[in-house]
PDB file of C-alpha atoms in Angstrom:
ATOM      1  CA  MET A   1     -46.250  48.055 -15.874  1.00 51.00           C
ATOM      2  CA  ALA A   2     -43.560  45.599 -16.790  1.00 53.00           C
ATOM      3  CA  MET A   3     -41.833  43.763 -13.952  1.00 53.00           C
ATOM      4  CA  MET A   4     -38.116  44.102 -13.759  1.00 56.00           C
ATOM      5  CA  PRO A   5     -36.277  40.808 -14.114  1.00 53.00           C
ATOM      6  CA  TRP A   6     -34.703  41.077 -10.707  1.00 53.00           C
ATOM      7  CA  ALA A   7     -37.805  42.194  -8.811  1.00 54.00           C
ATOM      8  CA  GLU A   8     -39.279  39.862  -6.193  1.00 54.00           C
ATOM      9  CA  THR A   9     -42.850  39.403  -5.205  1.00 57.00           C
ATOM     10  CA  PRO A  10     -44.102  37.882  -1.915  1.00 54.00           C
ATOM     11  CA  ALA A  11     -44.800  34.722  -3.811  1.00 56.00           C
ATOM     12  CA  THR A  12     -41.343  34.505  -5.314  1.00 57.00           C
ATOM     13  CA  ARG A  13     -39.271  35.867  -2.365  1.00 57.00           C
ATOM     14  CA  PRO A  14     -37.271  33.002  -0.819  1.00 58.00           C
ATOM     15  CA  TRP A  15     -38.085  32.060   2.777  1.00 56.00           C
ATOM     16  CA  PRO A  16     -35.267  32.516   5.285  1.00 54.00           C
ATOM     17  CA  THR A  17     -33.619  29.299   6.293  1.00 52.00           C
ATOM     18  CA  LEU A  18     -32.146  28.371   9.650  1.00 52.00           C
ATOM     19  CA  GLY A  19     -28.420  28.053   9.795  1.00 55.00           C
ATOM     20  CA  ARG A  20     -26.682  24.798  10.275  1.00 60.00           C
ATOM     21  CA  VAL A  21     -26.815  23.507  13.873  1.00 58.00           C
ATOM     22  CA  THR A  22     -23.276  23.530  15.163  1.00 66.00           C
ATOM     23  CA  PRO A  23     -21.840  21.836  18.271  1.00 65.00           C
ATOM     24  CA  ARG A  24     -21.595  25.279  19.883  1.00 66.00           C
ATOM     25  CA  THR A  25     -25.313  25.876  19.285  1.00 64.00           C
ATOM     26  CA  ARG A  26     -26.221  22.498  20.736  1.00 64.00           C
ATOM     27  CA  GLY A  27     -24.032  23.212  23.778  1.00 65.00           C
ATOM     28  CA  ALA A  28     -25.695  26.575  24.396  1.00 63.00           C
ATOM     29  CA  ALA A  29     -29.131  24.979  24.126  1.00 63.00           C
ATOM     30  CA  ALA A  30     -28.127  22.276  26.591  1.00 65.00           C
ATOM     31  CA  TRP A  31     -26.934  24.885  29.108  1.00 68.00           C
ATOM     32  CA  LEU A  32     -30.190  26.816  28.750  1.00 69.00           C
ATOM     33  CA  LEU A  33     -32.227  23.677  29.355  1.00 68.00           C
ATOM     34  CA  LEU A  34     -30.102  22.833  32.403  1.00 69.00           C
ATOM     35  CA  ALA A  35     -30.537  26.341  33.823  1.00 64.00           C
ATOM     36  CA  LEU A  36     -34.293  26.122  33.277  1.00 63.00           C
ATOM     37  CA  ALA A  37     -34.446  22.734  35.001  1.00 60.00           C
ATOM     38  CA  LEU A  38     -32.474  24.028  37.997  1.00 61.00           C
ATOM     39  CA  TRP A  39     -34.689  27.094  38.235  1.00 56.00           C
ATOM     40  CA  LEU A  40     -37.830  24.967  38.168  1.00 55.00           C
ATOM     41  CA  ALA A  41     -36.353  22.642  40.795  1.00 55.00           C
ATOM     42  CA  GLY A  42     -35.611  25.608  43.026  1.00 54.00           C
ATOM     43  CA  MET A  43     -39.123  26.927  42.599  1.00 53.00           C
ATOM     44  CA  ALA A  44     -40.734  23.567  43.364  1.00 50.00           C
ATOM     45  CA  PRO A  45     -40.666  23.883  47.190  1.00 49.00           C
ATOM     46  CA  TRP A  46     -42.241  27.339  46.953  1.00 48.00           C
ATOM     47  CA  ALA A  47     -44.952  26.157  44.616  1.00 51.00           C
ATOM     48  CA  ALA A  48     -45.756  23.247  46.919  1.00 51.00           C
ATOM     49  CA  GLN A  49     -45.853  25.264  50.152  1.00 69.00           C
ATOM     50  CA  ASP A  50     -49.129  25.193  52.003  1.00 84.00           C
ATOM     51  CA  PHE A  51     -49.184  28.061  54.496  1.00 93.00           C
ATOM     52  CA  PRO A  52     -51.416  27.765  57.571  1.00 94.00           C
ATOM     53  CA  PRO A  53     -54.237  30.290  57.826  1.00 95.00           C
ATOM     54  CA  LEU A  54     -53.814  33.323  60.067  1.00 96.00           C
ATOM     55  CA  THR A  55     -56.191  32.497  62.906  1.00 95.00           C
ATOM     56  CA  GLY A  56     -54.775  34.777  65.605  1.00 95.00           C
ATOM     57  CA  ARG A  57     -51.685  36.425  66.998  1.00 97.00           C
ATOM     58  CA  VAL A  58     -50.398  32.945  67.906  1.00 98.00           C
ATOM     59  CA  VAL A  59     -50.680  30.192  65.272  1.00 98.00           C
ATOM     60  CA  ASP A  60     -49.358  27.024  66.911  1.00 98.00           C
ATOM     61  CA  THR A  61     -49.669  24.358  64.214  1.00 98.00           C
ATOM     62  CA  ALA A  62     -46.703  22.428  65.684  1.00 98.00           C
ATOM     63  CA  ASP A  63     -48.467  22.064  69.080  1.00 97.00           C
ATOM     64  CA  LEU A  64     -45.595  23.507  71.117  1.00 98.00           C
ATOM     65  CA  LEU A  65     -47.807  25.579  73.443  1.00 98.00           C
ATOM     66  CA  ASP A  66     -50.586  24.576  75.791  1.00 96.00           C
ATOM     67  CA  PRO A  67     -53.882  26.502  75.566  1.00 96.00           C
ATOM     68  CA  GLY A  68     -53.121  28.578  78.648  1.00 97.00           C
ATOM     69  CA  MET A  69     -49.732  29.685  77.336  1.00 96.00           C
ATOM     70  CA  GLU A  70     -51.208  30.469  73.923  1.00 97.00           C
ATOM     71  CA  ALA A  71     -53.948  32.582  75.486  1.00 97.00           C
ATOM     72  CA  ALA A  72     -51.446  34.479  77.653  1.00 97.00           C
ATOM     73  CA  LEU A  73     -49.214  35.235  74.665  1.00 98.00           C
ATOM     74  CA  THR A  74     -52.195  36.354  72.602  1.00 97.00           C
ATOM     75  CA  GLU A  75     -53.286  38.744  75.348  1.00 97.00           C
ATOM     76  CA  LYS A  76     -49.757  40.145  75.711  1.00 97.00           C
ATOM     77  CA  LEU A  77     -49.372  40.741  71.973  1.00 97.00           C
ATOM     78  CA  ALA A  78     -52.837  42.309  71.678  1.00 96.00           C
ATOM     79  CA  ALA A  79     -52.072  44.713  74.531  1.00 95.00           C
ATOM     80  CA  PHE A  80     -48.755  45.674  72.953  1.00 94.00           C
ATOM     81  CA  GLU A  81     -50.411  46.303  69.581  1.00 94.00           C
ATOM     82  CA  ALA A  82     -53.070  48.481  71.201  1.00 93.00           C
ATOM     83  CA  GLN A  83     -50.332  50.512  72.886  1.00 93.00           C
ATOM     84  CA  SER A  84     -47.817  50.818  70.046  1.00 92.00           C
ATOM     85  CA  SER A  85     -49.678  49.764  66.850  1.00 91.00           C
ATOM     86  CA  ASP A  86     -46.804  47.339  66.097  1.00 94.00           C
ATOM     87  CA  GLN A  87     -48.162  43.908  65.202  1.00 96.00           C
ATOM     88  CA  VAL A  88     -46.206  40.844  66.381  1.00 97.00           C
ATOM     89  CA  VAL A  89     -47.301  37.335  65.404  1.00 98.00           C
ATOM     90  CA  VAL A  90     -45.947  33.989  66.641  1.00 98.00           C
ATOM     91  CA  ALA A  91     -46.139  30.970  64.333  1.00 98.00           C
ATOM     92  CA  THR A  92     -44.965  27.396  64.831  1.00 98.00           C
ATOM     93  CA  VAL A  93     -44.957  24.847  62.016  1.00 98.00           C
ATOM     94  CA  PRO A  94     -44.032  21.151  61.972  1.00 98.00           C
ATOM     95  CA  ASP A  95     -41.541  21.694  59.122  1.00 97.00           C
ATOM     96  CA  LEU A  96     -40.620  24.093  56.327  1.00 96.00           C
ATOM     97  CA  GLN A  97     -41.648  21.765  53.466  1.00 92.00           C
ATOM     98  CA  GLY A  98     -38.110  21.777  52.080  1.00 93.00           C
ATOM     99  CA  ALA A  99     -37.694  25.562  51.985  1.00 95.00           C
ATOM    100  CA  GLU A 100     -35.118  27.764  53.683  1.00 96.00           C
ATOM    101  CA  ILE A 101     -36.508  29.364  56.822  1.00 97.00           C
ATOM    102  CA  ALA A 102     -35.679  32.914  55.677  1.00 96.00           C
ATOM    103  CA  ASP A 103     -37.625  32.414  52.441  1.00 95.00           C
ATOM    104  CA  TYR A 104     -40.499  30.639  54.180  1.00 96.00           C
ATOM    105  CA  ALA A 105     -40.815  33.300  56.896  1.00 96.00           C
ATOM    106  CA  ASN A 106     -40.721  36.163  54.401  1.00 95.00           C
ATOM    107  CA  ARG A 107     -43.384  34.591  52.194  1.00 95.00           C
ATOM    108  CA  LEU A 108     -45.555  33.694  55.189  1.00 96.00           C
ATOM    109  CA  ALA A 109     -45.318  37.210  56.640  1.00 94.00           C
ATOM    110  CA  ARG A 110     -46.301  38.709  53.272  1.00 93.00           C
ATOM    111  CA  GLU A 111     -49.061  36.129  52.836  1.00 94.00           C
ATOM    112  CA  TRP A 112     -50.495  37.134  56.199  1.00 95.00           C
ATOM    113  CA  ALA A 113     -49.770  40.859  55.579  1.00 93.00           C
ATOM    114  CA  ILE A 114     -48.645  41.370  59.172  1.00 94.00           C
ATOM    115  CA  GLY A 115     -48.469  45.023  60.237  1.00 91.00           C
ATOM    116  CA  GLN A 116     -50.171  48.158  59.010  1.00 89.00           C
ATOM    117  CA  LYS A 117     -50.052  48.911  55.303  1.00 85.00           C
ATOM    118  CA  ASP A 118     -48.714  52.458  55.650  1.00 85.00           C
ATOM    119  CA  GLU A 119     -46.302  51.623  58.483  1.00 88.00           C
ATOM    120  CA  ASP A 120     -45.019  48.134  57.562  1.00 91.00           C
ATOM    121  CA  ASN A 121     -44.652  47.573  61.304  1.00 93.00           C
ATOM    122  CA  GLY A 122     -45.072  43.802  61.529  1.00 95.00           C
ATOM    123  CA  VAL A 123     -42.861  41.150  63.111  1.00 97.00           C
ATOM    124  CA  LEU A 124     -43.109  37.379  62.711  1.00 98.00           C
ATOM    125  CA  LEU A 125     -41.497  34.935  65.138  1.00 99.00           C
ATOM    126  CA  LEU A 126     -41.423  31.605  63.292  1.00 99.00           C
ATOM    127  CA  VAL A 127     -40.396  28.257  64.812  1.00 98.00           C
ATOM    128  CA  SER A 128     -39.970  25.106  62.713  1.00 98.00           C
ATOM    129  CA  ARG A 129     -40.107  22.160  65.101  1.00 98.00           C
ATOM    130  CA  ASP A 130     -38.712  19.315  62.985  1.00 98.00           C
ATOM    131  CA  ASP A 131     -36.153  21.461  61.140  1.00 98.00           C
ATOM    132  CA  ARG A 132     -34.999  22.848  64.517  1.00 98.00           C
ATOM    133  CA  LYS A 133     -34.833  26.383  63.159  1.00 98.00           C
ATOM    134  CA  VAL A 134     -36.184  29.733  64.283  1.00 98.00           C
ATOM    135  CA  ARG A 135     -36.558  33.052  62.488  1.00 98.00           C
ATOM    136  CA  ILE A 136     -37.460  36.622  63.416  1.00 98.00           C
ATOM    137  CA  GLU A 137     -38.815  38.318  60.282  1.00 97.00           C
ATOM    138  CA  VAL A 138     -39.026  42.109  60.516  1.00 96.00           C
ATOM    139  CA  GLY A 139     -41.192  44.436  58.420  1.00 93.00           C
ATOM    140  CA  TYR A 140     -39.733  47.331  56.458  1.00 91.00           C
ATOM    141  CA  GLY A 141     -40.895  49.936  58.943  1.00 91.00           C
ATOM    142  CA  LEU A 142     -39.228  48.292  61.954  1.00 93.00           C
ATOM    143  CA  GLU A 143     -35.884  47.312  60.414  1.00 92.00           C
ATOM    144  CA  GLY A 144     -34.276  50.416  61.922  1.00 92.00           C
ATOM    145  CA  THR A 145     -35.516  49.491  65.415  1.00 92.00           C
ATOM    146  CA  LEU A 146     -35.456  45.700  65.519  1.00 94.00           C
ATOM    147  CA  THR A 147     -32.225  45.432  63.545  1.00 94.00           C
ATOM    148  CA  ASP A 148     -30.636  42.230  62.289  1.00 95.00           C
ATOM    149  CA  ALA A 149     -28.076  42.449  65.102  1.00 94.00           C
ATOM    150  CA  LEU A 150     -30.722  42.843  67.814  1.00 95.00           C
ATOM    151  CA  SER A 151     -32.783  40.028  66.291  1.00 96.00           C
ATOM    152  CA  THR A 152     -29.699  37.830  66.528  1.00 96.00           C
ATOM    153  CA  LEU A 153     -29.262  38.743  70.202  1.00 95.00           C
ATOM    154  CA  VAL A 154     -32.869  37.774  70.948  1.00 97.00           C
ATOM    155  CA  ILE A 155     -32.431  34.425  69.207  1.00 97.00           C
ATOM    156  CA  GLN A 156     -29.022  33.578  70.660  1.00 96.00           C
ATOM    157  CA  ASN A 157     -29.587  34.747  74.244  1.00 95.00           C
ATOM    158  CA  ASP A 158     -33.318  34.283  74.836  1.00 96.00           C
ATOM    159  CA  ILE A 159     -34.655  31.603  72.493  1.00 98.00           C
ATOM    160  CA  LEU A 160     -31.970  29.033  71.686  1.00 98.00           C
ATOM    161  CA  PRO A 161     -30.812  28.225  75.260  1.00 97.00           C
ATOM    162  CA  ALA A 162     -34.364  27.188  76.178  1.00 98.00           C
ATOM    163  CA  PHE A 163     -34.894  25.322  72.905  1.00 98.00           C
ATOM    164  CA  ARG A 164     -31.681  23.339  73.373  1.00 97.00           C
ATOM    165  CA  SER A 165     -32.933  22.152  76.742  1.00 96.00           C
ATOM    166  CA  GLY A 166     -36.258  21.115  75.193  1.00 96.00           C
ATOM    167  CA  ASP A 167     -38.327  23.907  76.765  1.00 98.00           C
ATOM    168  CA  TYR A 168     -40.062  25.330  73.702  1.00 98.00           C
ATOM    169  CA  PRO A 169     -42.713  27.364  75.572  1.00 98.00           C
ATOM    170  CA  ALA A 170     -40.057  29.163  77.633  1.00 98.00           C
ATOM    171  CA  GLY A 171     -38.000  29.919  74.528  1.00 98.00           C
ATOM    172  CA  ILE A 172     -40.998  31.338  72.682  1.00 98.00           C
ATOM    173  CA  VAL A 173     -42.082  33.471  75.656  1.00 98.00           C
ATOM    174  CA  LYS A 174     -38.546  34.801  76.192  1.00 97.00           C
ATOM    175  CA  GLY A 175     -38.243  35.508  72.482  1.00 98.00           C
ATOM    176  CA  VAL A 176     -41.487  37.478  72.469  1.00 98.00           C
ATOM    177  CA  ASP A 177     -40.394  39.410  75.558  1.00 96.00           C
ATOM    178  CA  GLY A 178     -37.072  40.246  73.904  1.00 96.00           C
ATOM    179  CA  ILE A 179     -38.797  41.462  70.734  1.00 96.00           C
ATOM    180  CA  LEU A 180     -41.259  43.618  72.676  1.00 96.00           C
ATOM    181  CA  GLN A 181     -38.411  44.978  74.790  1.00 93.00           C
ATOM    182  CA  VAL A 182     -36.579  46.209  71.695  1.00 94.00           C
ATOM    183  CA  LEU A 183     -39.725  47.613  70.088  1.00 93.00           C
ATOM    184  CA  SER A 184     -40.477  49.443  73.349  1.00 90.00           C
ATOM    185  CA  GLY A 185     -37.137  51.253  73.063  1.00 86.00           C
ATOM    186  CA  ASP A 186     -35.231  49.281  75.708  1.00 74.00           C
ATOM    187  CA  ALA A 187     -32.631  47.635  73.489  1.00 67.00           C
ATOM    188  CA  ALA A 188     -29.800  48.732  75.807  1.00 69.00           C
ATOM    189  CA  GLU A 189     -30.821  46.204  78.460  1.00 62.00           C
ATOM    190  CA  LEU A 190     -30.902  43.431  75.862  1.00 60.00           C
ATOM    191  CA  GLU A 191     -27.372  44.304  74.715  1.00 63.00           C
ATOM    192  CA  ALA A 192     -26.118  44.530  78.305  1.00 64.00           C
ATOM    193  CA  ARG A 193     -27.551  41.099  79.091  1.00 55.00           C
ATOM    194  CA  ALA A 194     -25.871  39.679  76.000  1.00 58.00           C
ATOM    195  CA  LYS A 195     -22.516  41.113  77.112  1.00 66.00           C
ATOM    196  CA  ARG A 196     -22.953  39.602  80.575  1.00 57.00           C
ATOM    197  CA  ASN A 197     -23.687  36.213  79.043  1.00 54.00           C
ATOM    198  CA  GLU A 198     -20.702  36.511  76.704  1.00 58.00           C
ATOM    199  CA  SER A 199     -18.384  37.471  79.566  1.00 55.00           C
ATOM    200  CA  TRP A 200     -19.582  34.571  81.683  1.00 48.00           C
ATOM    201  CA  SER A 201     -19.228  31.985  78.921  1.00 50.00           C
ATOM    202  CA  GLY A 202     -15.812  33.340  77.923  1.00 52.00           C
ATOM    203  CA  GLY A 203     -14.508  33.070  81.482  1.00 51.00           C
ATOM    204  CA  GLU A 204     -15.833  29.552  81.797  1.00 52.00           C
ATOM    205  CA  VAL A 205     -14.082  28.450  78.593  1.00 54.00           C
ATOM    206  CA  SER A 206     -10.820  30.053  79.759  1.00 56.00           C
ATOM    207  CA  ASP A 207     -10.985  28.134  83.041  1.00 60.00           C
ATOM    208  CA  TRP A 208     -11.556  24.883  81.175  1.00 59.00           C
ATOM    209  CA  LEU A 209      -8.637  25.534  78.827  1.00 63.00           C
ATOM    210  CA  PHE A 210      -6.281  26.270  81.725  1.00 61.00           C
ATOM    211  CA  THR A 211      -7.388  23.129  83.559  1.00 66.00           C
ATOM    212  CA  LEU A 212      -7.016  21.027  80.423  1.00 68.00           C
ATOM    213  CA  PHE A 213      -3.502  22.376  79.777  1.00 66.00           C
ATOM    214  CA  PHE A 214      -2.438  21.798  83.398  1.00 65.00           C
ATOM    215  CA  VAL A 215      -3.750  18.221  83.398  1.00 70.00           C
ATOM    216  CA  GLY A 216      -2.162  17.566  80.004  1.00 69.00           C
ATOM    217  CA  VAL A 217       1.290  18.621  81.222  1.00 69.00           C
ATOM    218  CA  TRP A 218       1.111  16.321  84.228  1.00 66.00           C
ATOM    219  CA  VAL A 219      -0.177  13.425  82.129  1.00 68.00           C
ATOM    220  CA  PHE A 220       2.776  13.882  79.757  1.00 63.00           C
ATOM    221  CA  VAL A 221       5.364  14.040  82.563  1.00 61.00           C
ATOM    222  CA  ILE A 222       4.005  11.087  84.512  1.00 71.00           C
ATOM    223  CA  GLY A 223       3.326   9.101  81.339  1.00 61.00           C
ATOM    224  CA  SER A 224       6.891   9.590  80.104  1.00 62.00           C
ATOM    225  CA  PHE A 225       8.305   8.399  83.422  1.00 61.00           C
ATOM    226  CA  VAL A 226       6.068   5.325  83.524  1.00 62.00           C
ATOM    227  CA  MET A 227       6.679   4.383  79.892  1.00 61.00           C
ATOM    228  CA  THR A 228      10.433   4.803  80.331  1.00 62.00           C
ATOM    229  CA  ASN A 229      10.542   2.330  83.201  1.00 62.00           C
ATOM    230  CA  LEU A 230       8.262  -0.123  81.424  1.00 59.00           C
ATOM    231  CA  ALA A 231      10.449  -0.033  78.317  1.00 57.00           C
ATOM    232  CA  ARG A 232      13.557  -0.689  80.403  1.00 58.00           C
ATOM    233  CA  ARG A 233      11.921  -3.577  82.278  1.00 60.00           C
ATOM    234  CA  HIS A 234       9.943  -5.300  79.545  1.00 56.00           C
ATOM    235  CA  GLY A 235      11.609  -4.200  76.322  1.00 58.00           C
ATOM    236  CA  LYS A 236      14.411  -5.869  74.427  1.00 55.00           C
ATOM    237  CA  LYS A 237      17.746  -4.092  74.729  1.00 53.00           C
ATOM    238  CA  ILE A 238      19.216  -3.431  71.297  1.00 54.00           C
ATOM    239  CA  GLY A 239      22.001  -1.024  72.249  1.00 56.00           C
ATOM    240  CA  LYS A 240      23.205   1.381  74.882  1.00 52.00           C
ATOM    241  CA  ASN A 241      20.119   2.888  76.502  1.00 56.00           C
ATOM    242  CA  ARG A 242      18.040   1.693  73.551  1.00 58.00           C
ATOM    243  CA  TYR A 243      15.125  -0.729  73.895  1.00 55.00           C
ATOM    244  CA  ARG A 244      12.520  -2.134  71.523  1.00 57.00           C
ATOM    245  CA  TRP A 245       9.068  -2.354  73.107  1.00 56.00           C
ATOM    246  CA  LEU A 246       5.498  -2.247  71.739  1.00 55.00           C
ATOM    247  CA  GLY A 247       6.818  -1.976  68.186  1.00 52.00           C
ATOM    248  CA  MET A 248       8.792   1.171  68.964  1.00 58.00           C
ATOM    249  CA  ILE A 249      12.424   1.958  69.716  1.00 55.00           C
ATOM    250  CA  TRP A 250      12.900   3.756  73.001  1.00 54.00           C
ATOM    251  CA  ALA A 251      16.103   5.792  73.454  1.00 58.00           C
ATOM    252  CA  LEU A 252      16.642   6.527  77.143  1.00 57.00           C
ATOM    253  CA  ASN A 253      19.036   9.205  78.315  1.00 54.00           C
ATOM    254  CA  ALA A 254      20.758   9.334  81.663  1.00 45.00           C
ATOM    255  CA  ALA A 255      18.009  11.384  83.246  1.00 44.00           C
ATOM    256  CA  GLY A 256      15.413   8.781  82.381  1.00 45.00           C
ATOM    257  CA  ALA A 257      13.679  10.744  79.640  1.00 45.00           C
ATOM    258  CA  SER A 258      12.724   8.967  76.480  1.00 47.00           C
ATOM    259  CA  ARG A 259      12.452   9.407  72.745  1.00 47.00           C
ATOM    260  CA  ARG A 260      10.499   6.969  70.670  1.00 45.00           C
ATOM    261  CA  SER A 261      10.337   6.174  66.988  1.00 44.00           C
ATOM    262  CA  GLY A 262       9.043   3.480  64.717  1.00 43.00           C
ATOM    263  CA  ARG A 263       5.615   2.486  63.519  1.00 39.00           C
ATOM    264  CA  GLY A 264       3.704   3.192  66.699  1.00 40.00           C
ATOM    265  CA  GLY A 265       2.605   6.522  68.074  1.00 38.00           C
ATOM    266  CA  PHE A 266      -0.052   8.536  69.823  1.00 35.00           C
ATOM    267  CA  SER A 267      -2.365  11.173  68.455  1.00 33.00           C
ATOM    268  CA  GLY A 268      -5.382  13.012  69.706  1.00 35.00           C
ATOM    269  CA  GLY A 269      -7.615  15.999  69.247  1.00 36.00           C
ATOM    270  CA  GLY A 270     -10.601  17.765  70.573  1.00 35.00           C
ATOM    271  CA  GLY A 271     -12.431  21.021  70.590  1.00 34.00           C
ATOM    272  CA  PHE A 272     -15.264  23.080  71.920  1.00 29.00           C
ATOM    273  CA  GLY A 273     -18.335  23.817  69.891  1.00 35.00           C
ATOM    274  CA  GLY A 274     -19.432  26.077  70.825  1.00 33.00           C
ATOM    275  CA  GLY A 275     -55.813  33.328  69.227  1.00 36.00           C
ATOM    276  CA  GLY A 276     -58.238  34.722  68.851  1.00 38.00           C
ATOM    277  CA  GLY A 277     -60.742  34.720  65.999  1.00 42.00           C
ATOM    278  CA  GLY A 278     -61.327  37.686  63.752  1.00 51.00           C
ATOM    279  CA  PHE A 279     -57.656  38.629  63.599  1.00 63.00           C
ATOM    280  CA  SER A 280     -56.032  39.627  60.325  1.00 64.00           C
ATOM    281  CA  GLY A 281     -52.977  41.442  59.054  1.00 65.00           C
ATOM    282  CA  GLY A 282     -53.169  45.049  57.990  1.00 63.00           C
ATOM    283  CA  GLY A 283     -51.247  44.865  54.728  1.00 68.00           C
ATOM    284  CA  GLY A 284     -47.680  45.243  55.969  1.00 71.00           C
ATOM    285  CA  SER A 285     -44.717  44.509  53.713  1.00 77.00           C
ATOM    286  CA  PHE A 286     -41.466  42.654  54.363  1.00 87.00           C
ATOM    287  CA  GLY A 287     -38.098  42.826  52.645  1.00 81.00           C
ATOM    288  CA  GLY A 288     -36.095  40.095  54.348  1.00 85.00           C
ATOM    289  CA  GLY A 289     -34.888  41.891  57.484  1.00 91.00           C
ATOM    290  CA  GLY A 290     -34.322  39.859  60.632  1.00 94.00           C
ATOM    291  CA  SER A 291     -32.244  36.901  61.716  1.00 95.00           C
ATOM    292  CA  SER A 292     -32.315  33.098  61.910  1.00 97.00           C
ATOM    293  CA  GLY A 293     -30.915  30.437  64.223  1.00 97.00           C
ATOM    294  CA  SER A 294     -30.904  26.693  64.784  1.00 97.00           C
ATOM    295  CA  TRP A 295     -30.473  24.328  67.695  1.00 96.00           C
TER     296      TRP A 295
END
């Protein structure tokens, strides 16, 4: 059969050629490479993380608890698990190896598979000693009970006050007690205690503000009187009731009050800142519920 003049065979068909590289193409490639580099940099801390093994209900790799305290906590958590089936684990680490505590806690809880597989009823209390951060990580099945708000109350009212005073064992024990209290169905007492603490701290701040305002008024009145007399005595008179002193011009009225201008001045500011061997997880899953804090 004769081949048509315009027919192409695989041998004669021209290969497709790439288009000309334009500045826009180079720019897009550069952005893709930058995005890939940033993604790899963000993944680096995760890839380098070395999680401690799950050796018990209390894993104290930061050495914040003495053996007696660790044993008592382990016994308390084991008894609670036997009663409720909820599995609570305490972990302390020296640092987070450059990761965010929420990410680290979630990955650690999933690595350990805390809680039962069908219930997802695990809780991890994580303390990072050198990063000065704490996290309560809650399994899927307990997010409706130990909510983010209640986790925050436990951290803010039970854990952080003790941590800020340097008493890590007390903060951990109070945190565990607060968690178990909520899981036992007694969250109302935790909320009431938080309101009492808030009311007390609010009243204390109000008293300080009133005292500061009262003292400030008297300092201003007495200071104006003293400065007025000093300007009159030691300043250079440059006009009627006008004196130059300390680089400023003081205008004194008949009542002895003063107004000042010039290069000098006063300014200020302030504010208020306010276990045991043979233990393993049961396959629980975590989705990021919980709360974090720092001190």
